[in-house]
CSV table of C-alpha atoms in Angstrom, one decimal:
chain,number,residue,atom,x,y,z
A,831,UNK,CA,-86.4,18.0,-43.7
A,832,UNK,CA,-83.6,15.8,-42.7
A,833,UNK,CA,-81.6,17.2,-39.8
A,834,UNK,CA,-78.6,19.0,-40.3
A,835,UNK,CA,-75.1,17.4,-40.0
A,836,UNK,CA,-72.4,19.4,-38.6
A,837,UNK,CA,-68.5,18.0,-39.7
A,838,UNK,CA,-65.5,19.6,-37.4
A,839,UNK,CA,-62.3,19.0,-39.6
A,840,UNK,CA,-59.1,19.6,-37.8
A,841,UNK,CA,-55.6,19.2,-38.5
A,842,UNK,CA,-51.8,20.8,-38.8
A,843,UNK,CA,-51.3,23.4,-41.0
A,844,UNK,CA,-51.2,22.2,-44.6
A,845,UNK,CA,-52.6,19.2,-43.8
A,846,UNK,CA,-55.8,19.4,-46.4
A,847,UNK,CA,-58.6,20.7,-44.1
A,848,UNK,CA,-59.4,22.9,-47.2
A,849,UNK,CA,-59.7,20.7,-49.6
A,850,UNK,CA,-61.1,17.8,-47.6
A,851,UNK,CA,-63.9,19.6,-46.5
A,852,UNK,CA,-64.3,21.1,-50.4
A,853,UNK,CA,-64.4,17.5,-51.7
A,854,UNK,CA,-67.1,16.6,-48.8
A,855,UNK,CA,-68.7,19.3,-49.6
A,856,UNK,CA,-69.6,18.5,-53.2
A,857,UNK,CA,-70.1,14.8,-52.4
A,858,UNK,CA,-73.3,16.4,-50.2
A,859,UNK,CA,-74.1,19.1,-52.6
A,860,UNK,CA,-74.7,15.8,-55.5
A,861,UNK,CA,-77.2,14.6,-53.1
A,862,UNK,CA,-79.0,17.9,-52.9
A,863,UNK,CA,-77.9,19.0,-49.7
A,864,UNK,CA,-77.3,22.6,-49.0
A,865,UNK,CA,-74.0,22.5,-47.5
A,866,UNK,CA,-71.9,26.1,-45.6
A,867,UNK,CA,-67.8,25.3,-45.5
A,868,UNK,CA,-67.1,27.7,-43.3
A,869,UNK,CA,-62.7,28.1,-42.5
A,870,UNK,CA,-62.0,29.8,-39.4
A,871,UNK,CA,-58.6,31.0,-41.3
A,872,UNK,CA,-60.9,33.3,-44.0
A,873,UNK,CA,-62.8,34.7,-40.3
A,874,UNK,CA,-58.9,35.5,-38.9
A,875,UNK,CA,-58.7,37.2,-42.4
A,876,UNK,CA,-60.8,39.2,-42.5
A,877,UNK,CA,-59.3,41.2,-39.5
A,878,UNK,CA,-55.5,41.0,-40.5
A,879,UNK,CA,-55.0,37.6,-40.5
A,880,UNK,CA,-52.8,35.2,-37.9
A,881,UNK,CA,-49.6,37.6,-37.8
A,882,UNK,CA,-49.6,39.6,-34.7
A,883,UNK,CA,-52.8,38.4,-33.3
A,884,UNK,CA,-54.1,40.0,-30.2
A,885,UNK,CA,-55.5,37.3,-27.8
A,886,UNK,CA,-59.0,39.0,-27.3
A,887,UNK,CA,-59.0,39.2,-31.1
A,888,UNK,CA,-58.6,35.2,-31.3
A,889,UNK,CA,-61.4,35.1,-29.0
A,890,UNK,CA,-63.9,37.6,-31.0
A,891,UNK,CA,-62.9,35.4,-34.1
A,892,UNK,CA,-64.0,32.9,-32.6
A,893,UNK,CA,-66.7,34.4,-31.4
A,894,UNK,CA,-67.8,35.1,-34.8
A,895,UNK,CA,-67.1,31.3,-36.4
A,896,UNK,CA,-69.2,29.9,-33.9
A,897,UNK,CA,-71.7,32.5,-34.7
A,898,UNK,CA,-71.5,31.5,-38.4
A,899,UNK,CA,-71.3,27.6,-37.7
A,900,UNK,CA,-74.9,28.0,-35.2
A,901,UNK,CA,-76.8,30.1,-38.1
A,902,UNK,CA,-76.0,28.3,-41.0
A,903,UNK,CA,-76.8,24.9,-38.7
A,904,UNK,CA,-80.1,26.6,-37.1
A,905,UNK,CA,-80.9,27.4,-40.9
A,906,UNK,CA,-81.2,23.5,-42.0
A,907,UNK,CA,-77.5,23.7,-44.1
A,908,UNK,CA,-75.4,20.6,-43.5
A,909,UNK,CA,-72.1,23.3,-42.2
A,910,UNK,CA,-68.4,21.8,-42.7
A,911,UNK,CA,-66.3,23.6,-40.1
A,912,UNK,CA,-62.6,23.5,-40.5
A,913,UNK,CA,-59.5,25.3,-39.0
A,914,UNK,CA,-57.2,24.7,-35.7
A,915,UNK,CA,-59.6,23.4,-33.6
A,916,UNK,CA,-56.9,21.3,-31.2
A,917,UNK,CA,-56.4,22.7,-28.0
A,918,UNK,CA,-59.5,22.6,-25.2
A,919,UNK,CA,-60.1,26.2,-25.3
A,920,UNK,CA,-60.6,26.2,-28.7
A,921,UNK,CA,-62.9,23.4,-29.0
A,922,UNK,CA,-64.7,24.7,-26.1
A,923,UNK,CA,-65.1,27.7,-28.3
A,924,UNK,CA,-66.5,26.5,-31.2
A,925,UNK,CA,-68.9,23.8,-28.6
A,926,UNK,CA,-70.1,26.7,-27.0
A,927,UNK,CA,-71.3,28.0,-29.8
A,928,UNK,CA,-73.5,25.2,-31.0
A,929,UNK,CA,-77.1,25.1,-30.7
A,930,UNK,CA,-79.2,22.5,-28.3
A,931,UNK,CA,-79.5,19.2,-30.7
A,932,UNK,CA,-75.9,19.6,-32.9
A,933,UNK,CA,-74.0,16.8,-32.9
A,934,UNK,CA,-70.5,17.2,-34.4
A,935,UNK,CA,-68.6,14.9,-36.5
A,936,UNK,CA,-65.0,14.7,-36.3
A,937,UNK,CA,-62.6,14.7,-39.0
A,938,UNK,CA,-58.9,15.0,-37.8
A,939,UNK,CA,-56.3,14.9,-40.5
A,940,UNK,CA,-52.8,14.4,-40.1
A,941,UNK,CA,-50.1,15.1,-42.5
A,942,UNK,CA,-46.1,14.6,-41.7
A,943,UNK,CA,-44.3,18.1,-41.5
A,944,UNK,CA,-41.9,17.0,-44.5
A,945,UNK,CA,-45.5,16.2,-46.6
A,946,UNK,CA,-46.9,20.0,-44.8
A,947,UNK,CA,-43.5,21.4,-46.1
A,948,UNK,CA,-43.7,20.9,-49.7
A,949,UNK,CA,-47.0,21.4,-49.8
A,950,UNK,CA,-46.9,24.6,-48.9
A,951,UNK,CA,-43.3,25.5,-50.8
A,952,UNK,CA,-46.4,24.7,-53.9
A,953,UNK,CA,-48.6,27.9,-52.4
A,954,UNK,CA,-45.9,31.1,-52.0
A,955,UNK,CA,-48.9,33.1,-51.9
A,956,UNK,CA,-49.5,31.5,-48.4
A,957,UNK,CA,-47.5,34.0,-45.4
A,958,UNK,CA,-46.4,30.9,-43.6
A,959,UNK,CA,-45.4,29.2,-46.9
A,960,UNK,CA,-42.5,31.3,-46.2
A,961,UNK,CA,-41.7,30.6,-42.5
A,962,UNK,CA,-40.9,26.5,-41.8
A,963,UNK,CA,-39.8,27.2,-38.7
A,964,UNK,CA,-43.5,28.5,-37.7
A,965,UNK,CA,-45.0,25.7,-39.4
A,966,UNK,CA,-42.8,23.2,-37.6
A,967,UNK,CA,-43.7,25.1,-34.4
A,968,UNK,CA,-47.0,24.8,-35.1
A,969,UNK,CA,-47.2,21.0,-36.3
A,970,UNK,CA,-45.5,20.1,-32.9
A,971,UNK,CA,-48.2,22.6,-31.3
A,972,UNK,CA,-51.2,20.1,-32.7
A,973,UNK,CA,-49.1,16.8,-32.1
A,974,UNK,CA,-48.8,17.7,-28.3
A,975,UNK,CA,-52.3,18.7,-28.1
A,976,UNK,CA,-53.9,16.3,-30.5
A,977,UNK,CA,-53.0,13.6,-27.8
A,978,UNK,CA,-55.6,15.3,-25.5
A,979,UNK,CA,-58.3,15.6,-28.5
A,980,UNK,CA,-61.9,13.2,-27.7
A,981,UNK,CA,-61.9,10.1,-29.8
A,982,UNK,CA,-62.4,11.5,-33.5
A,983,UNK,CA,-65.4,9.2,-35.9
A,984,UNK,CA,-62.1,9.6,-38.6
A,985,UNK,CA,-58.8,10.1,-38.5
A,986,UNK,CA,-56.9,10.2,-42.1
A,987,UNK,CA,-53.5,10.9,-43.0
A,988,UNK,CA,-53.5,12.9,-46.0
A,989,UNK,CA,-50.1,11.9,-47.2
A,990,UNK,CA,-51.6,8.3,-47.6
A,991,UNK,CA,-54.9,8.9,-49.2
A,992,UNK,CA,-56.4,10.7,-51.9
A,993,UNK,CA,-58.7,13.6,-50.9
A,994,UNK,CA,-61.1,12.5,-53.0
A,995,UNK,CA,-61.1,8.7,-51.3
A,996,UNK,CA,-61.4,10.7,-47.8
A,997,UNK,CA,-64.0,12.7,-48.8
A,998,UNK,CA,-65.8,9.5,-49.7
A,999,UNK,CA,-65.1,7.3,-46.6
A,1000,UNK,CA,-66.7,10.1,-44.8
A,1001,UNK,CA,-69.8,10.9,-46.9
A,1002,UNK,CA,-70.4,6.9,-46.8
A,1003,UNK,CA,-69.8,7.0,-43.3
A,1004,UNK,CA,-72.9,10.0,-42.9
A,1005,UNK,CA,-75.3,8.2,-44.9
A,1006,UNK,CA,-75.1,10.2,-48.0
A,1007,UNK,CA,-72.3,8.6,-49.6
């Protein structure tokens, strides 16, 4: 059994991590690869979401992803990890987590916060969708911090390509493309 690859998508807000790691996703899945797409968002969810956010509850989230990204992994399924992976601590996190032998591949997106705007003005079901000021926050957040990230294997700007195009680059780039 081939070893198990292990993708770390980050990016701003609205910047396609979802559907990015979707599209890889079924690019692996038509060369009959088990593949886990695992969003850190769904595991801040499922205890109440970003809004009001307790510190030590970011950490146990955390906590829990990384659990979820290792057991998958440790299982043999190819595991796409996306969410806000930017700053030190939370890569350290999500590293920390890992089991002896992974070796993550980077995927950072970028998206202008114009291009993040409408985007999400398209998704009023989305909290933030209704907030630009956070989001604008938050883009500047990852911008600042994204200068500090390790070298990344890709780097796409979703406003340029097609997700489907992306998808592909990458799952060429893995060897299963």
């Amino acid at each position: 059994m081939p070893t198990a690859l292990l993708v770390v998508v980050t990016g701003p807000l609205a910047s396609g991590k979802s559907s990015v790691a979707e599209a890889l996703a079924r690019r692996l899945r038509q060369r009959s690869r088990r593949v886990a797409v695992l969003d850190f968002d769904e595991v801040v969810a499922a205890i109440g979401g970003f809004a009001d956010l307790a510190p030590a509850d970011l950490a146990r989230a955390q906590i829990v992803f990384g659990a979820m990204v290792r057991g998958w992994w440790e299982l043999g399924v190819d595991v796409i990890a996306h969410g806000p992976f930017v700053s030190a601590e939370e890569r350290a996190s999500l590293a920390a987590a890992l089991p002896e032998g992974a070796v993550p591949r980077s995927l950072v997106l970028r998206v202008p916060l114009e291009v993040a705007l409408e985007r999400l003005r398209g998704h009023p079901e989305r909290p933030v969708a209704h907030h630009p000021e956070l989001v604008a926050a938050l883009h500047e957040r990852f911008d600042r911090l994204a200068a500090d990230l390790p070298p990344s294997e890709w780097t796409f700007d979703t406003s340029e390509l097609d997700v489907d195009e992306m998808a592909d680059r990458v799952a060429v780039a893995l060897g299963v493309g």
